PDB file of C-alpha atoms in Angstrom:
ATOM      1  CA  UNK A   1    -275.904  55.310   4.426  1.00 87.00           C
ATOM      2  CA  UNK A   2    -276.685  58.516   2.574  1.00 91.00           C
ATOM      3  CA  UNK A   3    -279.865  60.553   2.362  1.00 95.00           C
ATOM      4  CA  UNK A   4    -281.065  63.590   0.477  1.00 97.00           C
ATOM      5  CA  UNK A   5    -282.463  66.374   2.655  1.00 98.00           C
ATOM      6  CA  UNK A   6    -285.805  64.549   2.505  1.00 98.00           C
ATOM      7  CA  UNK A   7    -284.848  62.286   5.398  1.00 98.00           C
ATOM      8  CA  UNK A   8    -288.455  62.290   6.609  1.00 98.00           C
ATOM      9  CA  UNK A   9    -287.974  64.560   9.618  1.00 97.00           C
ATOM     10  CA  UNK A  10    -285.995  64.294  12.841  1.00 97.00           C
ATOM     11  CA  UNK A  11    -288.013  61.301  14.091  1.00 96.00           C
ATOM     12  CA  UNK A  12    -287.280  59.399  10.878  1.00 98.00           C
ATOM     13  CA  UNK A  13    -283.579  60.228  11.247  1.00 98.00           C
ATOM     14  CA  UNK A  14    -283.661  58.943  14.843  1.00 97.00           C
ATOM     15  CA  UNK A  15    -285.251  55.739  13.563  1.00 98.00           C
ATOM     16  CA  UNK A  16    -282.599  55.466  10.841  1.00 98.00           C
ATOM     17  CA  UNK A  17    -279.929  55.712  13.560  1.00 98.00           C
ATOM     18  CA  UNK A  18    -281.646  52.964  15.565  1.00 97.00           C
ATOM     19  CA  UNK A  19    -281.939  50.772  12.471  1.00 98.00           C
ATOM     20  CA  UNK A  20    -278.285  51.295  11.509  1.00 97.00           C
ATOM     21  CA  UNK A  21    -277.166  50.401  15.047  1.00 97.00           C
ATOM     22  CA  UNK A  22    -279.362  47.299  15.172  1.00 97.00           C
ATOM     23  CA  UNK A  23    -278.097  46.129  11.784  1.00 97.00           C
ATOM     24  CA  UNK A  24    -274.535  45.959  13.103  1.00 96.00           C
ATOM     25  CA  UNK A  25    -275.382  44.683  16.590  1.00 96.00           C
ATOM     26  CA  UNK A  26    -274.889  47.894  18.576  1.00 95.00           C
ATOM     27  CA  UNK A  27    -276.941  47.966  21.774  1.00 94.00           C
ATOM     28  CA  UNK A  28    -278.649  51.017  23.213  1.00 94.00           C
ATOM     29  CA  UNK A  29    -280.760  53.928  22.075  1.00 96.00           C
ATOM     30  CA  UNK A  30    -279.562  56.257  19.308  1.00 96.00           C
ATOM     31  CA  UNK A  31    -280.549  59.753  18.171  1.00 97.00           C
ATOM     32  CA  UNK A  32    -279.611  61.811  15.136  1.00 98.00           C
ATOM     33  CA  UNK A  33    -277.674  65.069  15.586  1.00 98.00           C
ATOM     34  CA  UNK A  34    -280.342  66.942  13.646  1.00 98.00           C
ATOM     35  CA  UNK A  35    -282.477  70.023  14.352  1.00 97.00           C
ATOM     36  CA  UNK A  36    -285.633  71.440  12.858  1.00 95.00           C
ATOM     37  CA  UNK A  37    -287.768  74.554  13.288  1.00 90.00           C
ATOM     38  CA  UNK A  38    -290.342  72.639  15.371  1.00 90.00           C
ATOM     39  CA  UNK A  39    -287.961  72.447  18.323  1.00 89.00           C
ATOM     40  CA  UNK A  40    -286.568  68.953  17.870  1.00 91.00           C
ATOM     41  CA  UNK A  41    -282.882  69.488  18.548  1.00 91.00           C
ATOM     42  CA  UNK A  42    -279.923  67.872  20.305  1.00 95.00           C
ATOM     43  CA  UNK A  43    -279.729  70.569  23.018  1.00 92.00           C
ATOM     44  CA  UNK A  44    -283.123  69.528  24.386  1.00 90.00           C
ATOM     45  CA  UNK A  45    -283.404  65.926  23.224  1.00 89.00           C
ATOM     46  CA  UNK A  46    -279.980  64.464  23.961  1.00 92.00           C
ATOM     47  CA  UNK A  47    -278.858  63.038  27.282  1.00 88.00           C
ATOM     48  CA  UNK A  48    -276.481  65.538  28.850  1.00 89.00           C
ATOM     49  CA  UNK A  49    -273.864  64.416  31.294  1.00 89.00           C
ATOM     50  CA  UNK A  50    -270.300  63.501  31.976  1.00 94.00           C
ATOM     51  CA  UNK A  51    -270.128  60.370  29.814  1.00 94.00           C
ATOM     52  CA  UNK A  52    -267.697  60.572  26.892  1.00 96.00           C
ATOM     53  CA  UNK A  53    -268.790  60.474  23.249  1.00 96.00           C
ATOM     54  CA  UNK A  54    -266.770  57.733  21.560  1.00 95.00           C
ATOM     55  CA  UNK A  55    -266.827  56.379  17.999  1.00 94.00           C
ATOM     56  CA  UNK A  56    -267.374  52.672  17.396  1.00 92.00           C
ATOM     57  CA  UNK A  57    -263.603  52.481  16.821  1.00 91.00           C
ATOM     58  CA  UNK A  58    -262.983  53.568  20.432  1.00 92.00           C
ATOM     59  CA  UNK A  59    -261.650  57.015  19.490  1.00 95.00           C
ATOM     60  CA  UNK A  60    -263.041  59.760  21.726  1.00 97.00           C
ATOM     61  CA  UNK A  61    -264.976  62.565  20.013  1.00 98.00           C
ATOM     62  CA  UNK A  62    -265.711  64.567  23.172  1.00 98.00           C
ATOM     63  CA  UNK A  63    -265.156  64.096  26.897  1.00 97.00           C
ATOM     64  CA  UNK A  64    -268.773  64.941  27.830  1.00 96.00           C
ATOM     65  CA  UNK A  65    -271.775  67.025  26.678  1.00 96.00           C
ATOM     66  CA  UNK A  66    -270.133  70.376  27.488  1.00 96.00           C
ATOM     67  CA  UNK A  67    -267.066  69.350  25.492  1.00 97.00           C
ATOM     68  CA  UNK A  68    -269.209  68.191  22.547  1.00 97.00           C
ATOM     69  CA  UNK A  69    -271.014  71.541  22.436  1.00 97.00           C
ATOM     70  CA  UNK A  70    -268.130  73.961  23.074  1.00 97.00           C
ATOM     71  CA  UNK A  71    -267.389  74.628  19.397  1.00 94.00           C
ATOM     72  CA  UNK A  72    -264.728  71.996  18.787  1.00 96.00           C
ATOM     73  CA  UNK A  73    -264.499  68.235  19.097  1.00 98.00           C
ATOM     74  CA  UNK A  74    -261.438  66.196  20.055  1.00 98.00           C
ATOM     75  CA  UNK A  75    -261.345  64.065  16.908  1.00 98.00           C
ATOM     76  CA  UNK A  76    -263.240  64.200  13.625  1.00 96.00           C
ATOM     77  CA  UNK A  77    -266.205  61.835  13.294  1.00 95.00           C
ATOM     78  CA  UNK A  78    -264.813  59.738  10.469  1.00 93.00           C
ATOM     79  CA  UNK A  79    -266.032  56.277  11.501  1.00 91.00           C
ATOM     80  CA  UNK A  80    -269.489  54.912  10.698  1.00 90.00           C
ATOM     81  CA  UNK A  81    -271.607  52.409  12.626  1.00 91.00           C
ATOM     82  CA  UNK A  82    -269.597  49.538  11.117  1.00 90.00           C
ATOM     83  CA  UNK A  83    -266.336  50.963  12.433  1.00 90.00           C
ATOM     84  CA  UNK A  84    -265.122  51.863   8.958  1.00 89.00           C
ATOM     85  CA  UNK A  85    -264.323  55.195   7.369  1.00 88.00           C
ATOM     86  CA  UNK A  86    -267.048  56.265   4.921  1.00 80.00           C
ATOM     87  CA  UNK A  87    -266.264  57.139   1.337  1.00 76.00           C
ATOM     88  CA  UNK A  88    -265.013  60.628   0.623  1.00 72.00           C
ATOM     89  CA  UNK A  89    -268.504  62.173   0.891  1.00 70.00           C
ATOM     90  CA  UNK A  90    -267.866  64.951   3.426  1.00 74.00           C
ATOM     91  CA  UNK A  91    -271.403  66.329   3.905  1.00 93.00           C
ATOM     92  CA  UNK A  92    -273.438  65.436   7.003  1.00 97.00           C
ATOM     93  CA  UNK A  93    -276.967  66.838   7.433  1.00 98.00           C
ATOM     94  CA  UNK A  94    -277.262  68.644  10.801  1.00 98.00           C
ATOM     95  CA  UNK A  95    -279.388  71.798  10.848  1.00 98.00           C
ATOM     96  CA  UNK A  96    -277.559  72.316  14.129  1.00 97.00           C
ATOM     97  CA  UNK A  97    -275.027  74.794  15.471  1.00 96.00           C
ATOM     98  CA  UNK A  98    -272.093  73.691  17.671  1.00 96.00           C
ATOM     99  CA  UNK A  99    -274.101  74.216  20.890  1.00 96.00           C
ATOM    100  CA  UNK A 100    -276.792  71.752  19.819  1.00 96.00           C
ATOM    101  CA  UNK A 101    -279.301  74.479  18.919  1.00 95.00           C
ATOM    102  CA  UNK A 102    -280.924  74.948  15.491  1.00 96.00           C
ATOM    103  CA  UNK A 103    -278.561  76.552  12.990  1.00 93.00           C
ATOM    104  CA  UNK A 104    -278.945  80.319  12.666  1.00 89.00           C
ATOM    105  CA  UNK A 105    -279.364  79.878   8.925  1.00 88.00           C
ATOM    106  CA  UNK A 106    -282.655  78.071   9.551  1.00 91.00           C
ATOM    107  CA  UNK A 107    -281.713  75.787   6.669  1.00 96.00           C
ATOM    108  CA  UNK A 108    -283.272  72.389   7.359  1.00 98.00           C
ATOM    109  CA  UNK A 109    -284.694  71.207   4.019  1.00 98.00           C
ATOM    110  CA  UNK A 110    -288.174  72.247   5.193  1.00 97.00           C
ATOM    111  CA  UNK A 111    -288.085  70.077   8.282  1.00 97.00           C
ATOM    112  CA  UNK A 112    -285.974  67.432   6.532  1.00 98.00           C
ATOM    113  CA  UNK A 113    -288.813  66.601   4.143  1.00 98.00           C
ATOM    114  CA  UNK A 114    -287.693  68.322   0.926  1.00 98.00           C
ATOM    115  CA  UNK A 115    -285.076  67.198  -1.605  1.00 98.00           C
ATOM    116  CA  UNK A 116    -285.412  70.184  -3.938  1.00 98.00           C
ATOM    117  CA  UNK A 117    -282.330  71.724  -5.498  1.00 98.00           C
ATOM    118  CA  UNK A 118    -283.572  75.234  -4.655  1.00 98.00           C
ATOM    119  CA  UNK A 119    -283.947  74.511  -0.908  1.00 98.00           C
ATOM    120  CA  UNK A 120    -280.942  74.352   1.442  1.00 98.00           C
ATOM    121  CA  UNK A 121    -279.977  72.348   4.503  1.00 98.00           C
ATOM    122  CA  UNK A 122    -277.325  73.081   7.120  1.00 97.00           C
ATOM    123  CA  UNK A 123    -274.522  70.541   7.039  1.00 98.00           C
ATOM    124  CA  UNK A 124    -271.380  69.560   8.844  1.00 97.00           C
ATOM    125  CA  UNK A 125    -268.197  68.117   7.395  1.00 95.00           C
ATOM    126  CA  UNK A 126    -267.284  64.717   8.806  1.00 90.00           C
ATOM    127  CA  UNK A 127    -263.533  65.294   8.901  1.00 90.00           C
ATOM    128  CA  UNK A 128    -263.673  68.667  10.727  1.00 95.00           C
ATOM    129  CA  UNK A 129    -262.897  69.268  14.411  1.00 97.00           C
ATOM    130  CA  UNK A 130    -263.798  72.965  14.560  1.00 97.00           C
ATOM    131  CA  UNK A 131    -267.331  74.313  14.251  1.00 97.00           C
ATOM    132  CA  UNK A 132    -267.470  72.926  10.711  1.00 97.00           C
ATOM    133  CA  UNK A 133    -268.170  69.442  12.063  1.00 97.00           C
ATOM    134  CA  UNK A 134    -271.789  70.609  12.463  1.00 97.00           C
ATOM    135  CA  UNK A 135    -271.982  74.128  11.014  1.00 96.00           C
ATOM    136  CA  UNK A 136    -270.519  74.317   7.520  1.00 96.00           C
ATOM    137  CA  UNK A 137    -272.249  76.351   4.786  1.00 96.00           C
ATOM    138  CA  UNK A 138    -275.678  74.987   3.768  1.00 97.00           C
ATOM    139  CA  UNK A 139    -276.017  72.915   0.603  1.00 98.00           C
ATOM    140  CA  UNK A 140    -278.902  72.103  -1.734  1.00 98.00           C
ATOM    141  CA  UNK A 141    -281.268  69.493  -0.307  1.00 98.00           C
ATOM    142  CA  UNK A 142    -281.044  67.291  -3.401  1.00 98.00           C
ATOM    143  CA  UNK A 143    -277.428  66.430  -2.515  1.00 97.00           C
ATOM    144  CA  UNK A 144    -276.535  63.150  -0.777  1.00 95.00           C
ATOM    145  CA  UNK A 145    -275.403  63.374   2.822  1.00 96.00           C
ATOM    146  CA  UNK A 146    -274.966  61.312   5.941  1.00 95.00           C
ATOM    147  CA  UNK A 147    -276.319  61.820   9.464  1.00 97.00           C
ATOM    148  CA  UNK A 148    -274.472  61.712  12.774  1.00 97.00           C
ATOM    149  CA  UNK A 149    -275.904  59.164  15.213  1.00 97.00           C
ATOM    150  CA  UNK A 150    -275.186  59.355  18.956  1.00 96.00           C
ATOM    151  CA  UNK A 151    -275.927  56.726  21.570  1.00 95.00           C
ATOM    152  CA  UNK A 152    -278.100  58.068  24.370  1.00 92.00           C
TER     153      UNK A 152
END
């Protein structure tokens, strides 16, 4: 599913993740890898631990929280909730740096509520394994993008 930068905020993105998981029969609680200026961010809202982060295909993204947030991931996140590779759209809304903190650019489409072409949002690129998976150059908020969803 794609969104403009007007996702509706981090809570709405979390709900979108839950809805996407439910629609395909995935159990558990899900959160969006998305940060805003109000302090809603993966570094404080995600479960940290030693459990691996694995795509629905079974391919491991990171061995544990510290591995996920060390600047690189083991494999690019190229599988969606259905276990299929999305179309070629490479942009993923994040607003988040590799450590799970808000992006230094501060670009978050005004709290993920604005789809204006003159406002920017921090993105990642879904086929990257370096810092670009979450911290690529910002793009205009009127562009379509995906969100990363992580089971908690």
